Each structure stands twice: as structure tokens, then as C-alpha cells.
Amino acid sequence: MTQVGIDKISFYVPEHYVALSTLAEAQGIDPDKFSRGIGQNKIAMPTHDEDVVTLAAEAAAKVIADEDVDAIDTILFATETGIDQSKAAGVYVHELLKLSRRCRVVELKHACYSGTAALQLACGHVTRKPDRKVLVIASDISRYDLDSPAEATQGCGAVAMLVSIDPKLLAIEPASGCHSEDIMDFWRPNYRKTPLVDGKFSTIKYLGALSGAWEDYQENGGRGFNELAQFCYHLPFTRMGAKAHRQLSSINKAQNDPSVIEPGMIYNREVGNCYAASLYVSLISMLENADHDLTGLPVGLFSYGSGAVAEFFAATVQNRYRERLMKVHHQGLLKNRTALTFDQYRDMWNVPDPQDGVACIMPNAARGRYRLTRIDEHKRHYEAA
Ligand code: HMG
């Protein structure tokens, strides 16, 4: 059977971040609550000329470099940080990257799950049209109310993946298990900048959805727990993944071995929650940081989006996968960043979004090639340096 999956993958994070030790000090909280209690170190913060489009374009530019871009006939853009109620954010990325006009571009939404929906739909498309490729993008900015328990779990980032037949990195296996349930654990009505969240309830529902998706995965002919060499979880914060793995180990009466999740948590600790992109930042982290050779081995992935939709599936690591990774680039992005003071972070957070019809020029602050230059007459203008 023809294999389909991820041929290339990359992520992007902006230059600025706030260290959780800074947040802890300013708020009189024990820093161990963040580093150990939720397992996070930093929150990636966008500047005002960065948004889900510019983050996505940065990640995608790396993925399409030196590839046959004319084969890309579809862009699936997964986000819950929409910039327009009608126009898909991916259309701006399509233009910035100068991709072929013979392309369909669409935006997908279901909280943090939509990146996985996009990936599965892309696999279906290239199975039907094996000479085509799909650019899958997950890009999000996670914002919560200031001084709320969720503030420490903010972050942002984008992941781009090129999906094709005969993928050089990961073959996505056909078996998967889903769990959907109409619940109010986290949601953002159109009139709000920040989501409403029932934090403790959301962690319980995440774990319930994991059990449901795993059971369905098993019934659909999925692999046994012990066959999977590594596990990547949706990581709103890395402690959530540790709890998820403890539960899955227990369901399967297996030992809870932290070494099969730790490589997939290293980058997420430094970025924070980036919603739809989080699972795929974890996937990149796992591939780039697992110290043993993963060639030919299946890895498990669990995607959760509040509201709620979840999916468990697996991917097999391909021969010579290490040659396709961009480890130096990714580690450079994480290392070469600028820390914000608490006041700088709050000032940045509090800058109001442009209101109805007011022209707004964005100060030039993004470190990347792509930036939002202005919003004028209700239109967003981007440029590529
Ligand atoms: P909180 O009130 O800070 O929770 O909120 P806490 O007081 O229970 O502390 C958290 C942990 O730190 C606890 O450990 C404490 O014991 C520990 P646990 O009981 O969990 O094992 N702790 C310490 N450890 C060491 N030293 C200390 C210390 N103090 C306390 N000194 C909460 C936590 C997650 C609720 C909050 O951050 C929140 O609301 N976050 C947003 C919601 C969220 O991320 N939910 C996750 C599941 S839902 C999901 O993943 C979907 C999502 O990504 C959205 C989407 O799909 O679009 C969110």
C-alpha cells in the first residue's frame, strides 16, 4: 500500500518571550509552581507586526524551500486565532510565499485539534491525487486573562508540514481513534479577545477524551501500547502530557516510562501553549531530541481540542529521517531570543487591537522576514523583507 504522511516539517517562534520565573516573581508565586507544577519555562510573545499569518509564513517558507512548489495544490490553515470571520488566513500566506494560483486554500477550526484534522484531510487528498502535495499549517497565539491561573500557560508559534505520498519523514498510519463530546471547558465567543476556561474541568475532560480516543484506536486495529517507541501529546503545558502518559500506561497495565515522552516536551517548555501547533512542536521536539535512532519505529500522537474533539493515531519514522530535520535552525530560534521584563510583557499584552476602521501602522519589530505592516480601511497589509 502507498504510504502517505509528512515529508518535511518546521516550526517558528518569535523573538520575544517572558520567563515564567519573571511572572512568578512579579506575582509573588513560588517559581516551582510553574517549572515543576505545570512544567513550563517560557511564554513566547508576538510583537504587534506578528500574527498567525506571519508566524505561519516563516514556518512554511522553510518547508517549501527547495521543493517542487507547483505540486502544492492545497493549503490547509489550522488556527483558533482567526484574523477574519470570512477570509482564510492561509490566503495571505499563499500570496506571501508566491505559490501557484492553481491552489485551494481553506481555514480549519476546532480549538487545538484542527491541526490534526488538517493533517488527516491532507493524507486523504494525496492518496487520491498522488502527484500533488498539501501544505498543512497550524498557527496560534494563546492568550488568557491577566492574573488568571491560565496566564502562565500562554504562548505562540506555528508549524508547517508538507504532506505527500512516499514521505521522507513520517508515514501516517491509517488506523486512528476519535472522541467527540459537546462540552464547555474552553471557548472564545466572537466578541472576546481571551477565552473563557474552566481550567480544572478541562484537564479532566482532556484525560477522559484520551481514554475514549485510545479505546476507539484499539477497536480500529491500532497498535498496542508497547509497540509505540515514543509518545507525543497535545501540550497546553508539559505536566498535562506527563499526566496523560501516566493514565495511558495505567490503562494498558504498563510501566510509566518518562523516557518515551521527555524528548517530545523539550521545545514546548520553551514556547508555551500554541494551541493547534502544540502537538506538532512536540513531534518536532521528539524527532530532534530522541537520542536513539527512531528509523522504522512507530510513534503515538494524541491530539486534543477543547469543546471537545480528540484523536489518537500513529506515525512510522522513515529511513534517513534525520537528514530531513532542521534541528540547528529550530534550536537557534529558541536560543536567540530576547527576554521581556514583566512591565514590557504587560505593556505588549495591553496594546489595544485596532478598532473599527482606525488606520494603524505597526512598528517594525518582528525578527522574521514577514510582517504585518498596517491595517488600513479594514484591510490587513503584509510584506516580505
Ligand atoms: P492552577 O490553579 O494554577 O492549578 O491552574 P494548581 O494550583 O492545581 O497548580 C497546578 C499544579 O502545580 C498542581 O499539581 C499543584 O500541586 C502544583 P497537580 O495537582 O496538577 O499535580 N504546584 C506546585 N508544584 C511545585 N511547587 C509548588 C507548587 N504549587 C502548586 N510551589 C490550570 C492550573 C491548568 C487549571 C490553569 O493553568 C489553566 O486553567 N490553564 C488553561 C487550561 C488548560 O491548559 N487546560 C489543559 C487541558 S484543556 C487543553 O489542553 C486545550 C487547550 O489547549 C485549548 C484548546 O484546545 O484550544 C487549553
GROMACS .gro file of C-alpha atoms and ligand atoms in nm:
model
  443
    1MET     CA    1   0.000   0.000   0.000
    2THR     CA    2   0.120   0.351  -0.082
    3GLN     CA    3   0.239   0.541   0.222
    4VAL     CA    4   0.131   0.898   0.289
    5GLY     CA    5   0.245   1.143   0.552
    6ILE     CA    6   0.483   1.420   0.649
    7ASP     CA    7   0.765   1.482   0.403
    8LYS     CA    8   0.905   1.788   0.581
    9ILE     CA    9   0.818   1.981   0.898
   10SER     CA   10   0.932   2.305   1.062
   11PHE     CA   11   0.821   2.545   1.335
   12TYR     CA   12   0.863   2.913   1.401
   13VAL     CA   13   0.854   3.116   1.723
   14PRO     CA   14   0.900   3.491   1.757
   15GLU     CA   15   1.197   3.659   1.921
   16HIS     CA   16   1.035   3.774   2.244
   17TYR     CA   17   0.940   3.575   2.549
   18VAL     CA   18   0.859   3.620   2.914
   19ALA     CA   19   1.027   3.382   3.155
   20LEU     CA   20   0.786   3.221   3.398
   21SER     CA   21   1.035   3.298   3.676
   22THR     CA   22   0.976   3.668   3.592
   23LEU     CA   23   0.598   3.618   3.610
   24ALA     CA   24   0.632   3.426   3.936
   25GLU     CA   25   0.849   3.694   4.097
   26ALA     CA   26   0.615   3.979   3.992
   27GLN     CA   27   0.310   3.792   4.120
   28GLY     CA   28   0.464   3.655   4.441
   29ILE     CA   29   0.421   3.294   4.328
   30ASP     CA   30   0.670   3.015   4.402
   31PRO     CA   31   0.855   2.967   4.067
   32ASP     CA   32   0.845   2.589   4.124
   33LYS     CA   33   0.471   2.603   4.068
   34PHE     CA   34   0.542   2.689   3.705
   35SER     CA   35   0.864   2.493   3.645
   36ARG     CA   36   0.752   2.176   3.827
   37GLY     CA   37   0.377   2.214   3.887
   38ILE     CA   38   0.286   2.287   3.525
   39GLY     CA   39   0.625   2.205   3.370
   40GLN     CA   40   0.682   2.526   3.174
   41ASN     CA   41   0.973   2.774   3.148
   42LYS     CA   42   0.874   3.045   2.900
   43ILE     CA   43   0.585   3.211   2.718
   44ALA     CA   44   0.662   3.308   2.355
   45MET     CA   45   0.517   3.655   2.281
   46PRO     CA   46   0.443   3.806   1.940
   47THR     CA   47   0.512   4.174   1.860
   48HIS     CA   48   0.238   4.382   1.700
   49ASP     CA   49   0.363   4.322   1.349
   50GLU     CA   50   0.347   3.944   1.406
   51ASP     CA   51   0.028   3.740   1.388
   52VAL     CA   52  -0.078   3.390   1.287
   53VAL     CA   53  -0.011   3.479   0.921
   54THR     CA   54   0.347   3.598   0.968
   55LEU     CA   55   0.433   3.310   1.205
   56ALA     CA   56   0.285   3.066   0.953
   57ALA     CA   57   0.470   3.221   0.659
   58GLU     CA   58   0.802   3.192   0.844
   59ALA     CA   59   0.745   2.822   0.919
   60ALA     CA   60   0.611   2.743   0.573
   61ALA     CA   61   0.892   2.923   0.386
   62LYS     CA   62   1.140   2.678   0.542
   63VAL     CA   63   0.927   2.378   0.448
   64ILE     CA   64   0.879   2.468   0.082
   65ALA     CA   65   1.239   2.581   0.020
   66ASP     CA   66   1.398   2.360  -0.249
   67GLU     CA   67   1.072   2.170  -0.302
   68ASP     CA   68   0.855   2.136  -0.610
   69VAL     CA   69   0.610   2.409  -0.505
   70ASP     CA   70   0.396   2.370  -0.818
   71ALA     CA   71   0.286   2.031  -0.681
   72ILE     CA   72   0.119   2.208  -0.384
   73ASP     CA   73  -0.248   2.234  -0.482
   74THR     CA   74  -0.395   2.280  -0.131
   75ILE     CA   75  -0.315   2.484   0.179
   76LEU     CA   76  -0.496   2.385   0.498
   77PHE     CA   77  -0.453   2.650   0.767
   78ALA     CA   78  -0.548   2.539   1.119
   79THR     CA   79  -0.600   2.810   1.378
   80GLU     CA   80  -0.826   2.933   1.657
   81THR     CA   81  -0.666   3.281   1.644
   82GLY     CA   82  -0.863   3.382   1.336
   83ILE     CA   83  -0.798   3.730   1.196
   84ASP     CA   84  -1.116   3.747   0.989
   85GLN     CA   85  -1.462   3.594   1.011
   86SER     CA   86  -1.469   3.526   0.639
   87LYS     CA   87  -1.130   3.531   0.465
   88ALA     CA   88  -0.897   3.241   0.536
   89ALA     CA   89  -0.562   3.345   0.690
   90GLY     CA   90  -0.391   3.097   0.456
   91VAL     CA   91  -0.470   3.317   0.155
   92TYR     CA   92  -0.227   3.580   0.286
   93VAL     CA   93   0.038   3.310   0.335
   94HIS     CA   94  -0.028   3.180  -0.017
   95GLU     CA   95   0.045   3.529  -0.154
   96LEU     CA   96   0.349   3.595   0.068
   97LEU     CA   97   0.504   3.264  -0.045
   98LYS     CA   98   0.411   3.325  -0.409
   99LEU     CA   99   0.252   2.983  -0.451
  100SER     CA  100   0.069   2.876  -0.765
  101ARG     CA  101  -0.275   3.030  -0.824
  102ARG     CA  102  -0.393   2.675  -0.904
  103CYS     CA  103  -0.441   2.610  -0.537
  104ARG     CA  104  -0.728   2.574  -0.289
  105VAL     CA  105  -0.681   2.748   0.044
  106VAL     CA  106  -0.905   2.699   0.343
  107GLU     CA  107  -0.902   2.759   0.720
  108LEU     CA  108  -0.997   2.488   0.970
  109LYS     CA  109  -1.111   2.532   1.326
  110HIS     CA  110  -1.166   2.319   1.625
  111ALA     CA  111  -0.960   2.457   1.912
  112CYS     CA  112  -0.624   2.277   1.942
  113TYR     CA  113  -0.746   1.979   1.740
  114SER     CA  114  -0.766   2.149   1.398
  115GLY     CA  115  -0.401   2.082   1.302
  116THR     CA  116  -0.471   1.710   1.322
  117ALA     CA  117  -0.791   1.744   1.117
  118ALA     CA  118  -0.583   1.926   0.854
  119LEU     CA  119  -0.315   1.657   0.855
  120GLN     CA  120  -0.565   1.372   0.818
  121LEU     CA  121  -0.755   1.553   0.540
  122ALA     CA  122  -0.424   1.620   0.362
  123CYS     CA  123  -0.333   1.249   0.379
  124GLY     CA  124  -0.670   1.165   0.222
  125HIS     CA  125  -0.616   1.419  -0.056
  126VAL     CA  126  -0.268   1.299  -0.160
  127THR     CA  127  -0.389   0.938  -0.152
  128ARG     CA  128  -0.644   1.034  -0.418
  129LYS     CA  129  -0.403   1.263  -0.609
  130PRO     CA  130  -0.056   1.114  -0.562
  131ASP     CA  131   0.120   1.373  -0.780
  132ARG     CA  132   0.003   1.659  -0.552
  133LYS     CA  133   0.123   1.791  -0.217
  134VAL     CA  134  -0.058   1.970   0.063
  135LEU     CA  135   0.088   2.244   0.278
  136VAL     CA  136  -0.057   2.199   0.628
  137ILE     CA  137  -0.010   2.489   0.867
  138ALA     CA  138  -0.104   2.515   1.234
  139SER     CA  139  -0.054   2.863   1.377
  140ASP     CA  140  -0.187   3.010   1.701
  141ILE     CA  141  -0.138   3.271   1.969
  142SER     CA  142  -0.254   3.158   2.313
  143ARG     CA  143  -0.384   3.442   2.531
  144TYR     CA  144  -0.558   3.420   2.868
  145ASP     CA  145  -0.683   3.683   3.108
  146LEU     CA  146  -0.406   3.853   3.305
  147ASP     CA  147  -0.375   3.738   3.666
  148SER     CA  148  -0.581   3.426   3.595
  149PRO     CA  149  -0.440   3.077   3.675
  150ALA     CA  150  -0.414   3.020   3.299
  151GLU     CA  151  -0.187   3.321   3.235
  152ALA     CA  152   0.124   3.107   3.279
  153THR     CA  153   0.006   2.873   3.001
  154GLN     CA  154   0.014   3.135   2.722
  155GLY     CA  155   0.248   3.107   2.424
  156CYS     CA  156   0.252   3.116   2.045
  157GLY     CA  157   0.404   2.954   1.740
  158ALA     CA  158   0.342   2.796   1.403
  159VAL     CA  159   0.422   2.459   1.247
  160ALA     CA  160   0.421   2.389   0.872
  161MET     CA  161   0.421   2.040   0.720
  162LEU     CA  162   0.446   1.925   0.363
  163VAL     CA  163   0.220   1.622   0.315
  164SER     CA  164   0.282   1.386   0.024
  165ILE     CA  165   0.292   1.023  -0.081
  166ASP     CA  166   0.617   0.836  -0.005
  167PRO     CA  167   0.701   1.085   0.274
  168LYS     CA  168   1.066   1.110   0.375
  169LEU     CA  169   0.997   1.180   0.742
  170LEU     CA  170   0.684   1.012   0.882
  171ALA     CA  171   0.422   0.781   0.733
  172ILE     CA  172   0.083   0.846   0.897
  173GLU     CA  173  -0.080   0.512   0.967
  174PRO     CA  174  -0.443   0.463   0.858
  175ALA     CA  175  -0.572   0.346   1.199
  176SER     CA  176  -0.687   0.622   1.429
  177GLY     CA  177  -0.932   0.665   1.716
  178CYS     CA  178  -1.155   0.966   1.782
  179HIS     CA  179  -1.359   1.104   2.069
  180SER     CA  180  -1.600   1.399   2.036
  181GLU     CA  181  -1.821   1.547   2.302
  182ASP     CA  182  -2.008   1.881   2.334
  183ILE     CA  183  -1.861   2.037   2.650
  184MET     CA  184  -1.772   2.387   2.773
  185ASP     CA  185  -1.419   2.350   2.909
  186PHE     CA  186  -1.260   2.627   2.699
  187TRP     CA  187  -1.422   2.854   2.437
  188ARG     CA  188  -1.390   3.205   2.296
  189PRO     CA  189  -1.706   3.386   2.183
  190ASN     CA  190  -1.651   3.613   1.882
  191TYR     CA  191  -1.663   3.928   2.093
  192ARG     CA  192  -1.379   3.824   2.326
  193LYS     CA  193  -1.001   3.859   2.294
  194THR     CA  194  -0.935   3.592   2.555
  195PRO     CA  195  -1.105   3.256   2.602
  196LEU     CA  196  -1.330   3.153   2.887
  197VAL     CA  197  -1.184   2.849   3.052
  198ASP     CA  198  -1.284   2.607   3.324
  199GLY     CA  199  -0.926   2.501   3.386
  200LYS     CA  200  -0.957   2.204   3.621
  201PHE     CA  201  -1.259   2.069   3.429
  202SER     CA  202  -1.059   2.097   3.104
  203THR     CA  203  -0.779   1.879   3.242
  204ILE     CA  204  -1.032   1.614   3.347
  205LYS     CA  205  -1.201   1.622   3.007
  206TYR     CA  206  -0.863   1.601   2.830
  207LEU     CA  207  -0.786   1.279   3.018
  208GLY     CA  208  -1.137   1.141   2.953
  209ALA     CA  209  -1.101   1.213   2.581
  210LEU     CA  210  -0.764   1.035   2.582
  211SER     CA  211  -0.927   0.718   2.720
  212GLY     CA  212  -1.210   0.745   2.465
  213ALA     CA  213  -0.979   0.803   2.167
  214TRP     CA  214  -0.743   0.523   2.277
  215GLU     CA  215  -1.031   0.278   2.308
  216ASP     CA  216  -1.156   0.371   1.961
  217TYR     CA  217  -0.799   0.343   1.825
  218GLN     CA  218  -0.774  -0.010   1.964
  219GLU     CA  219  -1.112  -0.107   1.816
  220ASN     CA  220  -0.998   0.028   1.479
  221GLY     CA  221  -0.694  -0.202   1.469
  222GLY     CA  222  -0.444   0.039   1.625
  223ARG     CA  223  -0.106  -0.069   1.761
  224GLY     CA  224  -0.055  -0.198   2.111
  225PHE     CA  225   0.083   0.043   2.371
  226ASN     CA  226   0.416  -0.140   2.393
  227GLU     CA  227   0.474  -0.121   2.019
  228LEU     CA  228   0.494   0.260   2.027
  229ALA     CA  229   0.852   0.383   2.072
  230GLN     CA  230   0.769   0.743   2.171
  231PHE     CA  231   0.453   0.939   2.253
  232CYS     CA  232   0.366   1.299   2.169
  233TYR     CA  233   0.067   1.465   2.336
  234HIS     CA  234  -0.109   1.794   2.286
  235LEU     CA  235   0.078   2.003   2.541
  236PRO     CA  236  -0.106   2.303   2.683
  237PHE     CA  237   0.170   2.266   2.943
  238THR     CA  238   0.407   1.972   2.969
  239ARG     CA  239   0.274   1.841   3.302
  240MET     CA  240  -0.054   1.770   3.117
  241GLY     CA  241   0.135   1.534   2.884
  242ALA     CA  242   0.301   1.365   3.181
  243LYS     CA  243  -0.041   1.305   3.342
  244ALA     CA  244  -0.180   1.180   3.009
  245HIS     CA  245   0.101   0.931   2.971
  246ARG     CA  246   0.065   0.811   3.329
  247GLN     CA  247  -0.302   0.742   3.258
  248LEU     CA  248  -0.240   0.565   2.925
  249SER     CA  249   0.030   0.349   3.089
  250SER     CA  250  -0.213   0.257   3.365
  251ILE     CA  251  -0.496   0.171   3.119
  252ASN     CA  252  -0.252  -0.062   2.944
  253LYS     CA  253  -0.110  -0.206   3.268
  254ALA     CA  254   0.234  -0.092   3.155
  255GLN     CA  255   0.517   0.079   3.338
  256ASN     CA  256   0.507   0.460   3.321
  257ASP     CA  257   0.839   0.529   3.147
  258PRO     CA  258   0.916   0.905   3.126
  259SER     CA  259   1.190   0.847   2.867
  260VAL     CA  260   0.925   0.787   2.598
  261ILE     CA  261   0.771   1.133   2.645
  262GLU     CA  262   1.059   1.354   2.757
  263PRO     CA  263   1.215   1.421   2.409
  264GLY     CA  264   0.875   1.546   2.292
  265MET     CA  265   0.849   1.805   2.569
  266ILE     CA  266   1.179   1.992   2.543
  267TYR     CA  267   1.074   2.260   2.290
  268ASN     CA  268   0.720   2.304   2.431
  269ARG     CA  269   0.858   2.405   2.771
  270GLU     CA  270   1.031   2.697   2.599
  271VAL     CA  271   0.739   2.807   2.382
  272GLY     CA  272   0.420   2.762   2.585
  273ASN     CA  273   0.084   2.659   2.450
  274CYS     CA  274   0.048   2.729   2.079
  275TYR     CA  275  -0.289   2.554   2.055
  276ALA     CA  276  -0.322   2.382   1.714
  277ALA     CA  277   0.057   2.381   1.671
  278SER     CA  278   0.143   2.238   2.014
  279LEU     CA  279   0.126   1.868   1.928
  280TYR     CA  280   0.341   1.927   1.621
  281VAL     CA  281   0.602   2.130   1.811
  282SER     CA  282   0.614   1.824   2.038
  283LEU     CA  283   0.657   1.597   1.735
  284ILE     CA  284   0.950   1.803   1.609
  285SER     CA  285   1.098   1.812   1.959
  286MET     CA  286   1.072   1.432   1.982
  287LEU     CA  287   1.232   1.369   1.640
  288GLU     CA  288   1.516   1.615   1.707
  289ASN     CA  289   1.589   1.520   2.068
  290ALA     CA  290   1.537   1.144   2.098
  291ASP     CA  291   1.890   1.019   2.149
  292HIS     CA  292   1.838   0.679   1.985
  293ASP     CA  293   1.771   0.612   1.619
  294LEU     CA  294   1.394   0.602   1.555
  295THR     CA  295   1.418   0.467   1.200
  296GLY     CA  296   1.131   0.228   1.124
  297LEU     CA  297   0.969   0.278   1.464
  298PRO     CA  298   0.605   0.377   1.520
  299VAL     CA  299   0.531   0.672   1.749
  300GLY     CA  300   0.195   0.760   1.909
  301LEU     CA  301   0.028   1.101   1.882
  302PHE     CA  302  -0.263   1.236   2.084
  303SER     CA  303  -0.446   1.548   1.972
  304TYR     CA  304  -0.699   1.727   2.197
  305GLY     CA  305  -0.908   2.033   2.120
  306SER     CA  306  -1.135   2.170   2.388
  307GLY     CA  307  -1.502   2.167   2.322
  308ALA     CA  308  -1.409   1.877   2.256
  309VAL     CA  309  -1.258   1.668   1.975
  310ALA     CA  310  -0.967   1.429   2.025
  311GLU     CA  311  -0.777   1.176   1.815
  312PHE     CA  312  -0.512   0.915   1.880
  313PHE     CA  313  -0.305   0.796   1.584
  314ALA     CA  314   0.043   0.673   1.499
  315ALA     CA  315   0.320   0.750   1.251
  316THR     CA  316   0.620   0.546   1.142
  317VAL     CA  317   0.958   0.717   1.125
  318GLN     CA  318   1.118   0.682   0.781
  319ASN     CA  319   1.470   0.584   0.674
  320ARG     CA  320   1.727   0.866   0.688
  321TYR     CA  321   1.473   1.090   0.864
  322ARG     CA  322   1.748   1.280   1.041
  323GLU     CA  323   1.864   1.428   0.709
  324ARG     CA  324   1.520   1.598   0.676
  325LEU     CA  325   1.521   1.762   1.020
  326MET     CA  326   1.609   2.129   1.080
  327LYS     CA  327   1.748   2.087   1.429
  328VAL     CA  328   2.012   2.361   1.409
  329HIS     CA  329   1.759   2.610   1.275
  330HIS     CA  330   1.498   2.525   1.540
  331GLN     CA  331   1.740   2.529   1.830
  332GLY     CA  332   1.878   2.861   1.704
  333LEU     CA  333   1.526   3.010   1.703
  334LEU     CA  334   1.477   2.904   2.065
  335LYS     CA  335   1.821   3.011   2.181
  336ASN     CA  336   1.847   3.352   2.012
  337ARG     CA  337   1.558   3.524   2.182
  338THR     CA  338   1.503   3.836   2.392
  339ALA     CA  339   1.357   3.819   2.742
  340LEU     CA  340   1.092   4.075   2.834
  341THR     CA  341   1.070   4.235   3.175
  342PHE     CA  342   0.738   4.196   3.348
  343ASP     CA  343   0.643   4.557   3.261
  344GLN     CA  344   0.742   4.516   2.896
  345TYR     CA  345   0.536   4.198   2.876
  346ARG     CA  346   0.229   4.363   3.028
  347ASP     CA  347   0.267   4.672   2.805
  348MET     CA  348   0.288   4.449   2.499
  349TRP     CA  349  -0.012   4.245   2.611
  350ASN     CA  350  -0.220   4.556   2.683
  351VAL     CA  351  -0.172   4.737   2.350
  352PRO     CA  352  -0.529   4.753   2.220
  353ASP     CA  353  -0.617   4.577   1.897
  354PRO     CA  354  -0.706   4.816   1.614
  355GLN     CA  355  -1.070   4.912   1.637
  356ASP     CA  356  -1.326   4.951   1.365
  357GLY     CA  357  -1.184   5.145   1.073
  358VAL     CA  358  -0.894   5.315   1.252
  359ALA     CA  359  -0.576   5.313   1.042
  360CYS     CA  360  -0.290   5.152   1.230
  361ILE     CA  361   0.079   5.137   1.134
  362MET     CA  362   0.267   4.856   1.309
  363PRO     CA  363   0.614   4.943   1.444
  364ASN     CA  364   0.882   4.730   1.279
  365ALA     CA  365   0.977   4.477   1.548
  366ALA     CA  366   0.942   4.124   1.404
  367ARG     CA  367   1.270   3.935   1.368
  368GLY     CA  368   1.150   3.735   1.072
  369ARG     CA  369   1.112   3.808   0.704
  370TYR     CA  370   0.735   3.851   0.707
  371ARG     CA  371   0.544   4.121   0.891
  372LEU     CA  372   0.206   4.284   0.925
  373THR     CA  373   0.284   4.644   0.825
  374ARG     CA  374  -0.054   4.809   0.872
  375ILE     CA  375  -0.428   4.774   0.898
  376ASP     CA  376  -0.597   5.038   0.689
  377GLU     CA  377  -0.955   5.075   0.568
  378HIS     CA  378  -1.025   4.741   0.742
  379LYS     CA  379  -0.758   4.567   0.529
  380ARG     CA  380  -0.451   4.389   0.658
  381HIS     CA  381  -0.125   4.458   0.472
  382TYR     CA  382   0.171   4.223   0.493
  383GLU     CA  383   0.521   4.247   0.348
  384ALA     CA  384   0.811   4.012   0.289
  385ALA     CA  385   1.151   4.170   0.357
  386HMG     P1  386  -0.382   2.639   3.890
  386HMG     O1  387  -0.493   2.698   3.963
  386HMG     O2  388  -0.255   2.712   3.886
  386HMG     O3  389  -0.362   2.489   3.939
  386HMG     O4  390  -0.427   2.614   3.739
  386HMG     P2  391  -0.295   2.429   4.071
  386HMG     O5  392  -0.300   2.522   4.186
  386HMG     O6  393  -0.366   2.299   4.086
  386HMG     O7  394  -0.141   2.405   4.033
  386HMG     C1  395  -0.102   2.331   3.924
  386HMG     C2  396  -0.006   2.220   3.971
  386HMG     O8  397   0.109   2.282   4.027
  386HMG     C3  398  -0.063   2.127   4.079
  386HMG     O9  399  -0.012   1.998   4.055
  386HMG     C4  400  -0.001   2.179   4.204
  386HMG    O10  401   0.011   2.083   4.309
  386HMG     C5  402   0.135   2.221   4.155
  386HMG     P3  403  -0.111   1.875   4.023
  386HMG    O11  404  -0.213   1.870   4.131
  386HMG    O12  405  -0.178   1.910   3.889
  386HMG    O13  406  -0.022   1.755   4.015
  386HMG     N1  407   0.202   2.321   4.240
  386HMG     C6  408   0.333   2.317   4.270
  386HMG     N2  409   0.431   2.231   4.237
  386HMG     C7  410   0.558   2.258   4.282
  386HMG     N3  411   0.586   2.364   4.363
  386HMG     C8  412   0.490   2.449   4.401
  386HMG     C9  413   0.357   2.428   4.354
  386HMG     N4  414   0.240   2.495   4.370
  386HMG    C10  415   0.145   2.426   4.300
  386HMG     N5  416   0.520   2.553   4.480
  386HMG    C11  417  -0.460   2.512   3.526
  386HMG    C12  418  -0.375   2.513   3.654
  386HMG    C13  419  -0.408   2.409   3.431
  386HMG    C14  420  -0.604   2.479   3.566
  386HMG    C15  421  -0.453   2.653   3.465
  386HMG    O14  422  -0.321   2.681   3.424
  386HMG    C16  423  -0.545   2.669   3.344
  386HMG    O15  424  -0.664   2.697   3.357
  386HMG     N6  425  -0.487   2.657   3.222
  386HMG    C17  426  -0.564   2.671   3.095
  386HMG    C18  427  -0.645   2.548   3.063
  386HMG    C19  428  -0.559   2.430   3.022
  386HMG    O16  429  -0.445   2.446   2.981
  386HMG     N7  430  -0.618   2.311   3.025
  386HMG    C20  431  -0.548   2.190   2.982
  386HMG    C21  432  -0.643   2.084   2.926
  386HMG     S1  433  -0.751   2.151   2.800
  386HMG    C22  434  -0.647   2.169   2.662
  386HMG    O17  435  -0.539   2.121   2.659
  386HMG    C23  436  -0.700   2.251   2.549
  386HMG    C24  437  -0.640   2.390   2.535
  386HMG    O18  438  -0.509   2.381   2.483
  386HMG    C25  439  -0.730   2.479   2.449
  386HMG    C26  440  -0.770   2.432   2.310
  386HMG    O19  441  -0.799   2.316   2.286
  386HMG    O20  442  -0.780   2.521   2.226
  386HMG    C27  443  -0.628   2.461   2.669
   0.00000   0.00000   0.00000
